[in-house]
């Protein structure tokens, strides 16, 4: 027996990789009667129509959200304030608004002021993604077996939280509730710092002498290759993540600097036991990741789902 429809009209405001994947999953699961989409560029709007992943596509956020009972913000974190202001005149008085942004405190700060008192805001972050962007990069099972963290501010209507949680569960995700500040701290180490390191390592390689750079690319299978994939992630999205999760990222970077100094010292003074014991500890972490089913796929022919924001 098919499951009941969850929403009447869903508006996806920012229909790129994550927004379009959600639109596809909603369509596949018949979770809404109608899907409306907003995208900024004519090119993306054309692709959304061609792909048939929304019933209508709009160039104005207020038109896209008109009469919607669920609005999903899918734009880079730094664009939320402008988009929230632009869509506000079109919002229904009892709408539920959610988002998929990689940083949560900043989204709450930037979007809440534009929502009326009868509206519900349930910020969310699906821990799933790839290094690709835009509506053509999306796919319906992106969220399958991935976590989706919801960070409703205290006092948020329980029924609205449950409606958004049900949506993500129907997309195949495991839903967790978390305080926004805690989310930003956890993601700073699990996602934001690794992306920063990947960008740095690839940039360091790019700055090498011509001949050394060619060798790096030729022998990239020695570990560098995985960094290049992560460092190919969308520059605007990641610029916004670092600017909007500044404190937590700087704190993790400080810890990282201390730990790498320890490794540097151990290498300089030939402290093999210390190096080995740290590497043993990290093997344990990897085992834990595998046991929790979060190791991702490493098949180069498949879209990689582990590079989340
Ligand atoms: P994306 O593929 O680049 O899509 C972004 C969407 O937002 C597009 O529709 C784009 O329109 C629109 N947009 C971009 N800048 C805008 C602006 N300044 N004003 C209005 N619209 C704008 O990005 P994404 O990967 O789906 O990421 C969307 C959100 O999901 C981000 O907040 C990100 O932090 C979060 N997230 C990403 C991942 C990941 O791995 N990619 C994972 C989890 C969460 P055009 O196409 O017309 O430019």
PDB file of N, CA, C and O in Angstrom, residues 73 79-89 91 110-112 114-115:
ATOM      1  N   UNK A  73      14.519  25.855   1.648  1.00  0.00           N
ATOM      2  CA  UNK A  73      15.581  26.726   1.140  1.00  0.00           C
ATOM      3  C   UNK A  73      16.790  25.872   0.764  1.00  0.00           C
ATOM      4  O   UNK A  73      17.322  25.151   1.612  1.00  0.00           O
ATOM      5  N   UNK A  79      23.387  33.229   0.984  1.00  0.00           N
ATOM      6  CA  UNK A  79      22.302  33.849   0.208  1.00  0.00           C
ATOM      7  C   UNK A  79      20.965  33.801   0.944  1.00  0.00           C
ATOM      8  O   UNK A  79      19.969  34.363   0.481  1.00  0.00           O
ATOM      9  N   UNK A  80      20.924  33.136   2.102  1.00  0.00           N
ATOM     10  CA  UNK A  80      19.643  32.914   2.781  1.00  0.00           C
ATOM     11  C   UNK A  80      18.912  34.196   3.155  1.00  0.00           C
ATOM     12  O   UNK A  80      17.693  34.289   3.006  1.00  0.00           O
ATOM     13  N   UNK A  81      19.647  35.175   3.646  1.00  0.00           N
ATOM     14  CA  UNK A  81      18.981  36.387   4.122  1.00  0.00           C
ATOM     15  C   UNK A  81      18.272  37.109   2.971  1.00  0.00           C
ATOM     16  O   UNK A  81      17.096  37.458   3.071  1.00  0.00           O
ATOM     17  N   UNK A  82      18.981  37.281   1.866  1.00  0.00           N
ATOM     18  CA  UNK A  82      18.409  37.960   0.702  1.00  0.00           C
ATOM     19  C   UNK A  82      17.206  37.189   0.165  1.00  0.00           C
ATOM     20  O   UNK A  82      16.173  37.772  -0.175  1.00  0.00           O
ATOM     21  N   UNK A  83      17.332  35.874   0.128  1.00  0.00           N
ATOM     22  CA  UNK A  83      16.240  35.053  -0.414  1.00  0.00           C
ATOM     23  C   UNK A  83      15.046  35.052   0.540  1.00  0.00           C
ATOM     24  O   UNK A  83      13.890  35.136   0.112  1.00  0.00           O
ATOM     25  N   UNK A  84      15.317  34.987   1.847  1.00  0.00           N
ATOM     26  CA  UNK A  84      14.214  35.000   2.816  1.00  0.00           C
ATOM     27  C   UNK A  84      13.438  36.310   2.702  1.00  0.00           C
ATOM     28  O   UNK A  84      12.199  36.321   2.726  1.00  0.00           O
ATOM     29  N   UNK A  85      14.175  37.414   2.539  1.00  0.00           N
ATOM     30  CA  UNK A  85      13.504  38.709   2.400  1.00  0.00           C
ATOM     31  C   UNK A  85      12.661  38.736   1.123  1.00  0.00           C
ATOM     32  O   UNK A  85      11.527  39.198   1.122  1.00  0.00           O
ATOM     33  N   UNK A  86      13.207  38.179   0.041  1.00  0.00           N
ATOM     34  CA  UNK A  86      12.505  38.208  -1.240  1.00  0.00           C
ATOM     35  C   UNK A  86      11.269  37.310  -1.243  1.00  0.00           C
ATOM     36  O   UNK A  86      10.268  37.627  -1.896  1.00  0.00           O
ATOM     37  N   UNK A  87      11.308  36.209  -0.508  1.00  0.00           N
ATOM     38  CA  UNK A  87      10.164  35.282  -0.563  1.00  0.00           C
ATOM     39  C   UNK A  87       9.082  35.647   0.457  1.00  0.00           C
ATOM     40  O   UNK A  87       7.923  35.225   0.311  1.00  0.00           O
ATOM     41  N   UNK A  88       9.434  36.436   1.469  1.00  0.00           N
ATOM     42  CA  UNK A  88       8.514  36.721   2.584  1.00  0.00           C
ATOM     43  C   UNK A  88       7.112  37.167   2.137  1.00  0.00           C
ATOM     44  O   UNK A  88       6.110  36.671   2.677  1.00  0.00           O
ATOM     45  N   UNK A  89       6.984  38.081   1.141  1.00  0.00           N
ATOM     46  CA  UNK A  89       5.636  38.530   0.777  1.00  0.00           C
ATOM     47  C   UNK A  89       4.728  37.414   0.241  1.00  0.00           C
ATOM     48  O   UNK A  89       3.513  37.532   0.267  1.00  0.00           O
ATOM     49  N   UNK A  91       4.710  34.163   1.363  1.00  0.00           N
ATOM     50  CA  UNK A  91       4.530  33.032   2.285  1.00  0.00           C
ATOM     51  C   UNK A  91       3.112  32.943   2.841  1.00  0.00           C
ATOM     52  O   UNK A  91       2.533  33.958   3.237  1.00  0.00           O
ATOM     53  N   UNK A 110      19.586  34.444  10.031  1.00  0.00           N
ATOM     54  CA  UNK A 110      19.284  35.177   8.795  1.00  0.00           C
ATOM     55  C   UNK A 110      17.842  35.016   8.301  1.00  0.00           C
ATOM     56  O   UNK A 110      17.332  35.887   7.608  1.00  0.00           O
ATOM     57  N   UNK A 111      17.210  33.889   8.621  1.00  0.00           N
ATOM     58  CA  UNK A 111      15.881  33.614   8.054  1.00  0.00           C
ATOM     59  C   UNK A 111      14.756  33.977   9.024  1.00  0.00           C
ATOM     60  O   UNK A 111      13.733  34.544   8.615  1.00  0.00           O
ATOM     61  N   UNK A 112      14.938  33.676  10.322  1.00  0.00           N
ATOM     62  CA  UNK A 112      13.863  33.874  11.308  1.00  0.00           C
ATOM     63  C   UNK A 112      13.215  35.252  11.254  1.00  0.00           C
ATOM     64  O   UNK A 112      11.976  35.356  11.359  1.00  0.00           O
ATOM     65  N   UNK A 114      12.302  37.061   9.010  1.00  0.00           N
ATOM     66  CA  UNK A 114      11.352  37.266   7.904  1.00  0.00           C
ATOM     67  C   UNK A 114      10.120  36.374   8.011  1.00  0.00           C
ATOM     68  O   UNK A 114       9.276  36.380   7.123  1.00  0.00           O
ATOM     69  N   UNK A 115      10.018  35.597   9.093  1.00  0.00           N
ATOM     70  CA  UNK A 115       8.885  34.679   9.226  1.00  0.00           C
ATOM     71  C   UNK A 115       7.877  35.232  10.236  1.00  0.00           C
ATOM     72  O   UNK A 115       8.255  35.701  11.306  1.00  0.00           O
TER      73      UNK A 115
END
